mmCIF file with all atom_site columns, C-alpha atoms in Angstrom:
data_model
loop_
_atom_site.group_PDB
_atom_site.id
_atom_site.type_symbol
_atom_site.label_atom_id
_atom_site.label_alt_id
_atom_site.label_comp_id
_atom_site.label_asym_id
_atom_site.label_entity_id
_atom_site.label_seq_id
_atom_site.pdbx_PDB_ins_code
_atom_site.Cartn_x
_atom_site.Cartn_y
_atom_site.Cartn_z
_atom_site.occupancy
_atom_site.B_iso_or_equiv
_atom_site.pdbx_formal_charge
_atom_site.auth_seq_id
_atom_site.auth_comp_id
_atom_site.auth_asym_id
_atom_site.auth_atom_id
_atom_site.pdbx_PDB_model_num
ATOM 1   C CA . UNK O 1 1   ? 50.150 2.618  -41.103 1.00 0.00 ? 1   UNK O CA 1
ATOM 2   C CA . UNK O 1 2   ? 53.373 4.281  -38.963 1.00 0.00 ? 2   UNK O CA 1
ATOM 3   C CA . UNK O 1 3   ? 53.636 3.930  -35.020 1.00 0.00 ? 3   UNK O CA 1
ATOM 4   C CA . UNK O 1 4   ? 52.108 0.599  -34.592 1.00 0.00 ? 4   UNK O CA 1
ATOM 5   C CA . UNK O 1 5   ? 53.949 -0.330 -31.242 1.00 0.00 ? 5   UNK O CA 1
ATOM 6   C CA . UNK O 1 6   ? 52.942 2.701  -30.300 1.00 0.00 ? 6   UNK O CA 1
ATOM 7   C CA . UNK O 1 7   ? 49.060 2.420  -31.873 1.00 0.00 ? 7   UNK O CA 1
ATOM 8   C CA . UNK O 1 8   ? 48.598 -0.748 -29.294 1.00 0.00 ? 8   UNK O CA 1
ATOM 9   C CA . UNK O 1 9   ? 50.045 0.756  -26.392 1.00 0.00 ? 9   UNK O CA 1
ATOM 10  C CA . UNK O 1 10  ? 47.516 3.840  -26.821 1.00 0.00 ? 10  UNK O CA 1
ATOM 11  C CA . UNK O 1 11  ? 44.595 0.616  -27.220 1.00 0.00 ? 11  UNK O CA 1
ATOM 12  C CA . UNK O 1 12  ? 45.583 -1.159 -24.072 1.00 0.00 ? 12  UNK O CA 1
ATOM 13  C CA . UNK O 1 13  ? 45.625 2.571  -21.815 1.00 0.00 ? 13  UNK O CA 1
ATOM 14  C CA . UNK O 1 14  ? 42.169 3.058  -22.895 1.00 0.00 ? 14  UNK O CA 1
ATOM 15  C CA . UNK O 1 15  ? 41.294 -0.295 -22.011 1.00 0.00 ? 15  UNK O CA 1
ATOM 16  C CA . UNK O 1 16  ? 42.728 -0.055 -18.683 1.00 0.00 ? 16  UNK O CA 1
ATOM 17  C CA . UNK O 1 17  ? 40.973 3.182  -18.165 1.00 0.00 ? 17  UNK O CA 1
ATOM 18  C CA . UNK O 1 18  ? 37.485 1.756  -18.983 1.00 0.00 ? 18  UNK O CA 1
ATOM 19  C CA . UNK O 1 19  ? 37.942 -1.593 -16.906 1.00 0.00 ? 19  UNK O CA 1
ATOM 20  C CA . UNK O 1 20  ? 39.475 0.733  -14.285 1.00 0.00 ? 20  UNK O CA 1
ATOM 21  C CA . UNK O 1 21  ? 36.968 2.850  -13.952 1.00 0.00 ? 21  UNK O CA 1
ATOM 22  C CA . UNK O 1 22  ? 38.872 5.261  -14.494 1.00 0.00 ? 22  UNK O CA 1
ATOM 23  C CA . UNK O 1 23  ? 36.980 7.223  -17.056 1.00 0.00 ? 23  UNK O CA 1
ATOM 24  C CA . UNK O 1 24  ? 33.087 7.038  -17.858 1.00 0.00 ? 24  UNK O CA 1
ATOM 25  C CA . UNK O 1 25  ? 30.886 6.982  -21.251 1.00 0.00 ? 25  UNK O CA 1
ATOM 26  C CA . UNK O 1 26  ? 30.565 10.980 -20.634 1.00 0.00 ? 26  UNK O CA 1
ATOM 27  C CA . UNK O 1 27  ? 34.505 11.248 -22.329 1.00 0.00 ? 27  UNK O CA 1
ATOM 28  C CA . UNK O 1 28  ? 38.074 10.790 -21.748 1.00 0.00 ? 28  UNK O CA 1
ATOM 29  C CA . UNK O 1 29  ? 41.386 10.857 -23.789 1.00 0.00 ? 29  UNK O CA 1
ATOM 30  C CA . UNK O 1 30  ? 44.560 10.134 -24.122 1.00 0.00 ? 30  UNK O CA 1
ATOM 31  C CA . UNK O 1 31  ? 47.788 11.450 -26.116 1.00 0.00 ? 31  UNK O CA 1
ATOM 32  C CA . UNK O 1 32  ? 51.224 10.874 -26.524 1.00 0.00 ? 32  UNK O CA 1
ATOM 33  C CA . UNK O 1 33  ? 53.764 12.567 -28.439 1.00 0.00 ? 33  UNK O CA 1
ATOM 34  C CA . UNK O 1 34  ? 55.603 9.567  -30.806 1.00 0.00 ? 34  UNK O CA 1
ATOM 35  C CA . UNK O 1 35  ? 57.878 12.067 -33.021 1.00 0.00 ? 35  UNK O CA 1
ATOM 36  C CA . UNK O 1 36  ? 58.874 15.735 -33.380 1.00 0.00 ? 36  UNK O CA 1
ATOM 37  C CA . UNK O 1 37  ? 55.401 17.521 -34.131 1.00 0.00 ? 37  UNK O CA 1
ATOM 38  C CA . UNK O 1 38  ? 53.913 14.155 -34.263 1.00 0.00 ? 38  UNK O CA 1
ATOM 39  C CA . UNK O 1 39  ? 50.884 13.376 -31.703 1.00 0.00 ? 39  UNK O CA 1
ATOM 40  C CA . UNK O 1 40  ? 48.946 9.694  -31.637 1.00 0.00 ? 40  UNK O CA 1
ATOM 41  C CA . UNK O 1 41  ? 45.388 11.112 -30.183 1.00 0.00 ? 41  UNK O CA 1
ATOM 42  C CA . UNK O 1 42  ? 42.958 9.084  -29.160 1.00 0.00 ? 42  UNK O CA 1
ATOM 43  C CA . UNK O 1 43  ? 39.612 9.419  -31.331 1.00 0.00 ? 43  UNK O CA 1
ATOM 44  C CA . UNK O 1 44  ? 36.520 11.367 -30.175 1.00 0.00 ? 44  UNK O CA 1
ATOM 45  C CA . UNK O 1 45  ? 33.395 9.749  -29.172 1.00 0.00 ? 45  UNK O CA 1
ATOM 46  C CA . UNK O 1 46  ? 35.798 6.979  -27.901 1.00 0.00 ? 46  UNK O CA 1
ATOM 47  C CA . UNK O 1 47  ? 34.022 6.580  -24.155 1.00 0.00 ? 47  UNK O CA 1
ATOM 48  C CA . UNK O 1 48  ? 30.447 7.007  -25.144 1.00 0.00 ? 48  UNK O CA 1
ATOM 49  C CA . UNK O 1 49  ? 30.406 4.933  -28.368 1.00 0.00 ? 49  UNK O CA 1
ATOM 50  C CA . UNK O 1 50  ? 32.900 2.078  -27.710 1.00 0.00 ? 50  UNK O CA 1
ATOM 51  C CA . UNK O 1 51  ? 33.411 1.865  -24.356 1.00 0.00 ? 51  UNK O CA 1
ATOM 52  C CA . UNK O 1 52  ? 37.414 2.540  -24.901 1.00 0.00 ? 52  UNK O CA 1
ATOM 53  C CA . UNK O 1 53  ? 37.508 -0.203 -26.957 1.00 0.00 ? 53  UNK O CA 1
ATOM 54  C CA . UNK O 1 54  ? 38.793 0.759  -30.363 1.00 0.00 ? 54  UNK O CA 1
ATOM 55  C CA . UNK O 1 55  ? 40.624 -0.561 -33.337 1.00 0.00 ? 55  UNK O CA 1
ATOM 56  C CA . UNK O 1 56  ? 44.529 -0.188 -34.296 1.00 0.00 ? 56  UNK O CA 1
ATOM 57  C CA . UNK O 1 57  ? 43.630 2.061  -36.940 1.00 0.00 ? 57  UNK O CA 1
ATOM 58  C CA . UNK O 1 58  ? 40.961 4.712  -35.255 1.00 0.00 ? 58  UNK O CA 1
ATOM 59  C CA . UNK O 1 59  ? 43.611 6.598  -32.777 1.00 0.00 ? 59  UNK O CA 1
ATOM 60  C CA . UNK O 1 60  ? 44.799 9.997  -35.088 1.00 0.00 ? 60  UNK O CA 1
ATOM 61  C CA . UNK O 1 61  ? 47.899 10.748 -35.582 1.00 0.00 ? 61  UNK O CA 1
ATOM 62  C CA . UNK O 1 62  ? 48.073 14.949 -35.929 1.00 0.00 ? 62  UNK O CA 1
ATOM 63  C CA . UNK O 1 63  ? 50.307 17.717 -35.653 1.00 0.00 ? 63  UNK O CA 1
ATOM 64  C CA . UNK O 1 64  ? 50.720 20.418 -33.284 1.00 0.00 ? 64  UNK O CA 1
ATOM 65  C CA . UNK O 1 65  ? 47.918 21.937 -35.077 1.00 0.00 ? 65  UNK O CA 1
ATOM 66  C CA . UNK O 1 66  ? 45.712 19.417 -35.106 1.00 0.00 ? 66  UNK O CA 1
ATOM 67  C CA . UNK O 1 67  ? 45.954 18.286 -38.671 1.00 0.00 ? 67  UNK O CA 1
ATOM 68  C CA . UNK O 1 68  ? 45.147 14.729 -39.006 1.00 0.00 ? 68  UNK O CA 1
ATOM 69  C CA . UNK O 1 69  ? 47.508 12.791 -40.898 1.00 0.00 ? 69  UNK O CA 1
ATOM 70  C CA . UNK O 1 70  ? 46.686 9.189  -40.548 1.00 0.00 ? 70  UNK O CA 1
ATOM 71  C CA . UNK O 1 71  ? 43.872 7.428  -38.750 1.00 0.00 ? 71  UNK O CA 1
ATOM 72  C CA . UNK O 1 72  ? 40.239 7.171  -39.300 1.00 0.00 ? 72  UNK O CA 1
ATOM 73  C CA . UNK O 1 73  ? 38.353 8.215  -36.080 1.00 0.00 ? 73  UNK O CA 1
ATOM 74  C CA . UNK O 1 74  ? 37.465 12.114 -35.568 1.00 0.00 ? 74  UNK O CA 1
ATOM 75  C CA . UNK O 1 75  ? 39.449 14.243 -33.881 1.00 0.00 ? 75  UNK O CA 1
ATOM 76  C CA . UNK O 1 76  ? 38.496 14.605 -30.159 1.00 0.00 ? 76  UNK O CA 1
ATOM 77  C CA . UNK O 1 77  ? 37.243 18.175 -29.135 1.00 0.00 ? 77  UNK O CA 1
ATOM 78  C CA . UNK O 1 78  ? 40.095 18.124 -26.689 1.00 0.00 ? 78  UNK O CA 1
ATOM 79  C CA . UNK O 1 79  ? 42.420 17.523 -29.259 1.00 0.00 ? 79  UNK O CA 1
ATOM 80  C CA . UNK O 1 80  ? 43.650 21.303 -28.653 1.00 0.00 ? 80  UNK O CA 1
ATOM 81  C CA . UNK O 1 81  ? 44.274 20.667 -24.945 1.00 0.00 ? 81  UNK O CA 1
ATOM 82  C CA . UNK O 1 82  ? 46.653 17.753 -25.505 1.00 0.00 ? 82  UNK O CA 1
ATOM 83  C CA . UNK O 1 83  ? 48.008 19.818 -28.147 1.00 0.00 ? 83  UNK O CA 1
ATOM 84  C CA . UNK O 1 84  ? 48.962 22.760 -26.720 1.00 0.00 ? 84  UNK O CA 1
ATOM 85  C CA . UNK O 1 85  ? 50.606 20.493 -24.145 1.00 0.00 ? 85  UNK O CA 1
ATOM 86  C CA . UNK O 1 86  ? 52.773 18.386 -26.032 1.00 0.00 ? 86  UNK O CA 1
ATOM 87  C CA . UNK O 1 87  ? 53.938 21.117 -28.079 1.00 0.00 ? 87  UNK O CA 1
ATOM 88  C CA . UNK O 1 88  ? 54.792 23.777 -25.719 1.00 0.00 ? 88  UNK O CA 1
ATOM 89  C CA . UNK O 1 89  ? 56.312 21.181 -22.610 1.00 0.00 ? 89  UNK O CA 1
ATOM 90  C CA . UNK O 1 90  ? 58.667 19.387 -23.597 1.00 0.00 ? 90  UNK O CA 1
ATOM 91  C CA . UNK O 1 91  ? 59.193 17.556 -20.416 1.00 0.00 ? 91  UNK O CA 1
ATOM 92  C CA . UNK O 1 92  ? 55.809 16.187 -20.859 1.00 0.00 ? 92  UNK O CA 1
ATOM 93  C CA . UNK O 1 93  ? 55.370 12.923 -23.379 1.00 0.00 ? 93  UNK O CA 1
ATOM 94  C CA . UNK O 1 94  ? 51.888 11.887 -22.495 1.00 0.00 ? 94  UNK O CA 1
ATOM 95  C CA . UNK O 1 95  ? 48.333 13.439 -21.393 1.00 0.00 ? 95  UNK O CA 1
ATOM 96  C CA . UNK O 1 96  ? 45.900 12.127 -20.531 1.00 0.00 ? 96  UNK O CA 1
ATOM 97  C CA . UNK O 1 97  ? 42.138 13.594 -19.817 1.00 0.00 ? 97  UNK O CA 1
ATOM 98  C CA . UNK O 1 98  ? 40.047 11.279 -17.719 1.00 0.00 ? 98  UNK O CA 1
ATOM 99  C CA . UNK O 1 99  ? 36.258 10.902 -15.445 1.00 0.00 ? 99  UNK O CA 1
ATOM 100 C CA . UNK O 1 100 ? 37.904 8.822  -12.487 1.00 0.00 ? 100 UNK O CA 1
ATOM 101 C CA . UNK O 1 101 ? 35.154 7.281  -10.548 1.00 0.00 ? 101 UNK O CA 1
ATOM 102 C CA . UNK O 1 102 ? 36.033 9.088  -6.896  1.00 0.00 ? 102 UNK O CA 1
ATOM 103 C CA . UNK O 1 103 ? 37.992 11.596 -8.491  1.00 0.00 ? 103 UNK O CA 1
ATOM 104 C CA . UNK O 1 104 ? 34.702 12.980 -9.519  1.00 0.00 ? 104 UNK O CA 1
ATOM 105 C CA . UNK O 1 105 ? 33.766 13.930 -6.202  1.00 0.00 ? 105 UNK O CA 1
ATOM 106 C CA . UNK O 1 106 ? 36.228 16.464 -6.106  1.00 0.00 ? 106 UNK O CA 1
ATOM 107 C CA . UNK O 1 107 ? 35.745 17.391 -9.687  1.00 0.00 ? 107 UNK O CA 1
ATOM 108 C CA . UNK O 1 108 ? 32.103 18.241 -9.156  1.00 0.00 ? 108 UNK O CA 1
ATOM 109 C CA . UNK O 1 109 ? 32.785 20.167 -5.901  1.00 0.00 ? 109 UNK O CA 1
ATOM 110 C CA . UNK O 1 110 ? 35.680 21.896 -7.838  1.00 0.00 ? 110 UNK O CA 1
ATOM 111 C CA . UNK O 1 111 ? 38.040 21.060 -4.836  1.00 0.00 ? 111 UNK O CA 1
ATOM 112 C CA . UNK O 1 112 ? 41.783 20.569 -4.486  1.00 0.00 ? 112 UNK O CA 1
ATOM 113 C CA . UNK O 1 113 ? 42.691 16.355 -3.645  1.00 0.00 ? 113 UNK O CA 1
ATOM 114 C CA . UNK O 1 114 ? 44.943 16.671 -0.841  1.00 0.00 ? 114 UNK O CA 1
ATOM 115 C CA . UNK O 1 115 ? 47.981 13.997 -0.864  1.00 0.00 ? 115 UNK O CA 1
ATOM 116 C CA . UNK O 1 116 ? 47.699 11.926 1.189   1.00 0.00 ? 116 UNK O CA 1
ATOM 117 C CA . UNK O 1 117 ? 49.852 8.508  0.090   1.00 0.00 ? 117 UNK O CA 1
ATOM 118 C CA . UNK O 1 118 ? 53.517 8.148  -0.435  1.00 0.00 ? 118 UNK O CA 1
ATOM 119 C CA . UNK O 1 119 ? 52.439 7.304  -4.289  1.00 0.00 ? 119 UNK O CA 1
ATOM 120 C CA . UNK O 1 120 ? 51.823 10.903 -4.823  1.00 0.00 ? 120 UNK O CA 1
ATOM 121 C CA . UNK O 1 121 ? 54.397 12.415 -1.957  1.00 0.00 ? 121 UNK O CA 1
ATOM 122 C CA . UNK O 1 122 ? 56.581 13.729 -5.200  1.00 0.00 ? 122 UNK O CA 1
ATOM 123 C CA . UNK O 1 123 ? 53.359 15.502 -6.762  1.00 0.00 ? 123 UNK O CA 1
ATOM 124 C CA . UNK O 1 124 ? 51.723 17.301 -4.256  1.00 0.00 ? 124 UNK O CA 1
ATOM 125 C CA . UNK O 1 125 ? 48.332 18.070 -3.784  1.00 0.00 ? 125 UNK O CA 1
ATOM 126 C CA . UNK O 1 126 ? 46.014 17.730 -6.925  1.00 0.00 ? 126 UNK O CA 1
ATOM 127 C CA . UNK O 1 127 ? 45.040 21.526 -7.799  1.00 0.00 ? 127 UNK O CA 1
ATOM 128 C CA . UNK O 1 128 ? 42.485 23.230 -9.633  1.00 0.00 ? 128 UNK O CA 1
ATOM 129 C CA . UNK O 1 129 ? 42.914 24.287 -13.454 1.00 0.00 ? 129 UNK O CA 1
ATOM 130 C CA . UNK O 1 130 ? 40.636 27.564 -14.078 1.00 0.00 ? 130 UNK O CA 1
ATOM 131 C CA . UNK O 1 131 ? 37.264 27.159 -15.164 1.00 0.00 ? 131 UNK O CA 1
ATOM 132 C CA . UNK O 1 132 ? 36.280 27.860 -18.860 1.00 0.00 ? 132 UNK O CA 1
ATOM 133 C CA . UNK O 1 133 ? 33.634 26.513 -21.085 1.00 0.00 ? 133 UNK O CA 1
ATOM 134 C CA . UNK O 1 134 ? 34.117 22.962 -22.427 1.00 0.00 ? 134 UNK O CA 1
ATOM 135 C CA . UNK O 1 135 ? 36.291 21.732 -25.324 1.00 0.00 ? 135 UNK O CA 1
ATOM 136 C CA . UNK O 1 136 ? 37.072 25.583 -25.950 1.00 0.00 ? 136 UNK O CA 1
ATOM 137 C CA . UNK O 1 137 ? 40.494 27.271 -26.634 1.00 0.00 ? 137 UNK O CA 1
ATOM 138 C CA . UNK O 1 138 ? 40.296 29.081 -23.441 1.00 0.00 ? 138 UNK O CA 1
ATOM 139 C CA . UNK O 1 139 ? 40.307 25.479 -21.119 1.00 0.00 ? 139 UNK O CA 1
ATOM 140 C CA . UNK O 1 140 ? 43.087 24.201 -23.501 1.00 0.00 ? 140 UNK O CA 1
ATOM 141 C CA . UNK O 1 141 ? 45.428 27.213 -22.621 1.00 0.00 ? 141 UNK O CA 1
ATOM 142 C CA . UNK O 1 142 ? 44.348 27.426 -18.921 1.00 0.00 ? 142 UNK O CA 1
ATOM 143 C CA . UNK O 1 143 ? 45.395 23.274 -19.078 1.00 0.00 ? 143 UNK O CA 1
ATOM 144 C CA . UNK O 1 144 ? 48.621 23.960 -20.352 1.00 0.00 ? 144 UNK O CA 1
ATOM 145 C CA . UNK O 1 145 ? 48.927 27.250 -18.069 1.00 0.00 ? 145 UNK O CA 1
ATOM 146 C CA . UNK O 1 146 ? 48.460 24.991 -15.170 1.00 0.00 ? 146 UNK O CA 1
ATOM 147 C CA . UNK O 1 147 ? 51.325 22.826 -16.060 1.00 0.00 ? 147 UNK O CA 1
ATOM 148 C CA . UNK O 1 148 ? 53.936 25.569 -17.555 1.00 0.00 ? 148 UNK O CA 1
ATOM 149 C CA . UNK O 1 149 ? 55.139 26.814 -14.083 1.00 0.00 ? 149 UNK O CA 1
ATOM 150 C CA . UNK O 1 150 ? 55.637 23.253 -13.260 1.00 0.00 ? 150 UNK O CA 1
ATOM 151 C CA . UNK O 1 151 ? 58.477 21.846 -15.656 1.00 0.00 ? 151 UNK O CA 1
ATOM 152 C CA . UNK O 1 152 ? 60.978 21.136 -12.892 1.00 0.00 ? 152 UNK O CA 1
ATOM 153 C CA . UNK O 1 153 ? 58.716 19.114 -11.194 1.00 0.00 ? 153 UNK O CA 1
ATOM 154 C CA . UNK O 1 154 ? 57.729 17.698 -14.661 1.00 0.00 ? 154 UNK O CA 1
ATOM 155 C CA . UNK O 1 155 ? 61.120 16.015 -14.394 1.00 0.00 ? 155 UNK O CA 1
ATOM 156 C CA . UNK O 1 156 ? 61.040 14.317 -11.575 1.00 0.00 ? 156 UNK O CA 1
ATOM 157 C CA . UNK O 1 157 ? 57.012 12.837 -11.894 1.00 0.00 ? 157 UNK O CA 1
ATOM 158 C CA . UNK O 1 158 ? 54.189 13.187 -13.597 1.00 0.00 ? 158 UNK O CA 1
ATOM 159 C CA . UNK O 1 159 ? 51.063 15.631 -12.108 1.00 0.00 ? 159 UNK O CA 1
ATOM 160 C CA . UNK O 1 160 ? 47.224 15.558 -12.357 1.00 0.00 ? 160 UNK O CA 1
ATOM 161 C CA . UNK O 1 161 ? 44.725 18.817 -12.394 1.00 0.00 ? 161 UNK O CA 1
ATOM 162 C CA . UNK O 1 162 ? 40.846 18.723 -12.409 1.00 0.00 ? 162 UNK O CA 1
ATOM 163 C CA . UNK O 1 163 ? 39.375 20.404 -14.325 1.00 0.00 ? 163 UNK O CA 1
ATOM 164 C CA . UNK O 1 164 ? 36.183 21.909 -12.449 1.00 0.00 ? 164 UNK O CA 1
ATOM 165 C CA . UNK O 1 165 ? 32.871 20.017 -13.481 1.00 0.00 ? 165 UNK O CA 1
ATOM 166 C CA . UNK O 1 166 ? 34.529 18.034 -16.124 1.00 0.00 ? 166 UNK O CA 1
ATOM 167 C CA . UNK O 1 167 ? 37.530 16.125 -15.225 1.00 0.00 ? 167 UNK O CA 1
ATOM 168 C CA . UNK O 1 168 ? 41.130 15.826 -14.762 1.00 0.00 ? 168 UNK O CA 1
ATOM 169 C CA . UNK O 1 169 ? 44.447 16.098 -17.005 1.00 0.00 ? 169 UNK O CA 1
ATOM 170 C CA . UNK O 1 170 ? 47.187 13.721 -16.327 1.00 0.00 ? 170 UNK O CA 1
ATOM 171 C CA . UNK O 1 171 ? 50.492 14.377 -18.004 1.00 0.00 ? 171 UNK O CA 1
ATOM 172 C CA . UNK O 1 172 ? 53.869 12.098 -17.710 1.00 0.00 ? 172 UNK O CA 1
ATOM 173 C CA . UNK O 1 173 ? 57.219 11.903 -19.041 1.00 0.00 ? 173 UNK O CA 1
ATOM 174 C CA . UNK O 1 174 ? 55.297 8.959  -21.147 1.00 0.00 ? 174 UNK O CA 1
ATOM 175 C CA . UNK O 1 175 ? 51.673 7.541  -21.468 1.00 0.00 ? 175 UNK O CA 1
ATOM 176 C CA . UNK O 1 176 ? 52.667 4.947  -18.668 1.00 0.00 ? 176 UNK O CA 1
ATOM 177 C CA . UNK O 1 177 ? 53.624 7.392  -16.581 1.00 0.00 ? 177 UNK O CA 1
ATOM 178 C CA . UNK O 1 178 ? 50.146 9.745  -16.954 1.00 0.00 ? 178 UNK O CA 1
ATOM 179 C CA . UNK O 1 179 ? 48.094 6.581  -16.568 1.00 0.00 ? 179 UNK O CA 1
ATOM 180 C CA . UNK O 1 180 ? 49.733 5.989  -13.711 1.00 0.00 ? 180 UNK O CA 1
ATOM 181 C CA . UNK O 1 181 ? 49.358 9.351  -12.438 1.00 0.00 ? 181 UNK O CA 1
ATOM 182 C CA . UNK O 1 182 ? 45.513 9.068  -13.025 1.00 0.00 ? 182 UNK O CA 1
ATOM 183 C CA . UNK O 1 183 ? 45.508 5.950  -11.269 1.00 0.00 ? 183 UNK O CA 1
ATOM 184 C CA . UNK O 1 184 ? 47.621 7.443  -8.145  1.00 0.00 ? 184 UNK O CA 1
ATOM 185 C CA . UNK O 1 185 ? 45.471 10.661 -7.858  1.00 0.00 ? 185 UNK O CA 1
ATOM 186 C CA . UNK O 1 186 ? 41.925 8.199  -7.673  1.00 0.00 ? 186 UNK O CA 1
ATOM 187 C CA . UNK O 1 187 ? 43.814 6.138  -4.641  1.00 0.00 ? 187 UNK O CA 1
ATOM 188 C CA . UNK O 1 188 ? 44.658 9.490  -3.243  1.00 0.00 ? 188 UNK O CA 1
ATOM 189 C CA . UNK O 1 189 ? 40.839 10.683 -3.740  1.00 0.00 ? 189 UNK O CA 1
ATOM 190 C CA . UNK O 1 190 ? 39.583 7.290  -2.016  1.00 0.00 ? 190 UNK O CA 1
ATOM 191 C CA . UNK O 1 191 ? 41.635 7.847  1.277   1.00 0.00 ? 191 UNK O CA 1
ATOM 192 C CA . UNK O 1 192 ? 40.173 11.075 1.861   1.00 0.00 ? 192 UNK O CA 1
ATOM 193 C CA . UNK O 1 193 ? 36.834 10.444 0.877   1.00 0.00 ? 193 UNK O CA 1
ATOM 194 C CA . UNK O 1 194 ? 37.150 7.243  2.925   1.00 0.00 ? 194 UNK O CA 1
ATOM 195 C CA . UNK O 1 195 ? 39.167 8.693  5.530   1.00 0.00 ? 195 UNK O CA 1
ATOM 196 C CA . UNK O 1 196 ? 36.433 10.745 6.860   1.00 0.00 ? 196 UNK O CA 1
ATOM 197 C CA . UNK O 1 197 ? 34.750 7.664  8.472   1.00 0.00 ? 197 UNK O CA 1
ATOM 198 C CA . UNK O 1 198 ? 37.255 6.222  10.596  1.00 0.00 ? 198 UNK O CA 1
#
């Protein structure tokens, strides 16, 4: 089995995410580009079955078009999304599609999350990707149209959109770097929703 450094990194994000709460048993994802047209995805069903807790050998390892070459999990209906990503941005090493536990407030009232921390000063606010029916072709390419315009930011951080009524896409030079994104964007969604009170 190839990319096993790279297998239990992918484990422990998912972990974190789950204990976290930063994703929920309705789905959640990650990806991360370990060689030239080579993607490690994580496997469907993933949240809702296992809780994020999965074996060494489950996460797929695909191509750009989403041919699976080693693993033995399914491939995740967002496989496209982090796909079409990976492939096309080069600045971007790592995606990661999340249900963050206050970031769903926004999500579900398909608003922007302002910045409002220095952790996400270099991002900017947390905008909307265009709607489009779940796990289609049409939200992968609106995902990755979201992120295109932004490569030269790309290089400096990672960013975060939501995707309205579903959830958000992280992306980062690595996986670290999207998790940490996700985790940066929730603090952000906390202080305003938290904010209003004082």
């Amino acid at each position: 089995m190839k990319y096993l450094e790279e297998r239990s990194k992918l484990l422990q994000m998912a972990t974190d995410l789950w204990e976290r709460k930063l994703t929920n048993a309705a789905g959640g994802n990650l990806a991360m580009r370990v060689d030239d047209n080579r993607i490690l995805l994580s496997p469907s069903m993933m949240s809702e079955l296992k809780h994020c807790r999965i074996d060494i050998e489950e996460p797929l390892l695909i191509d750009y078009d989403c041919n699976i070459l080693e693993g033995t999990g399914s491939l995740s209906r967002e496989g496209k999304m982090h796909a079409l990503i990976l492939k096309n941005i080069p600045e971007v090493g790592g995606v990661i599609h999340a249900h963050p536990f206050y970031t769903m407030v926004y999500v579900a009232a398909c608003k922007p999350i302002p910045q409002v921390t220095e952790a996400t000063m270099k991002m900017g606010e947390t905008g909307l990707i265009h709607q489009a029916k779940a796990y289609s072709m049409e939200l992968a390419e609106n995902a990755y149209k979201y992120f295109l315009p932004k490569r030269e930011q790309l290089k400096i951080t990672g960013l975060c959109g939501i995707l309205p009524y579903h959830g958000t896409v992280a992306v980062g030079k690595h996986i670290e770097q999207a998790f940490s994104v996700v985790e940066r964007v929730e603090a952000d969604a906390i202080c305003n929703l938290l904010g209003k009170l004082i």
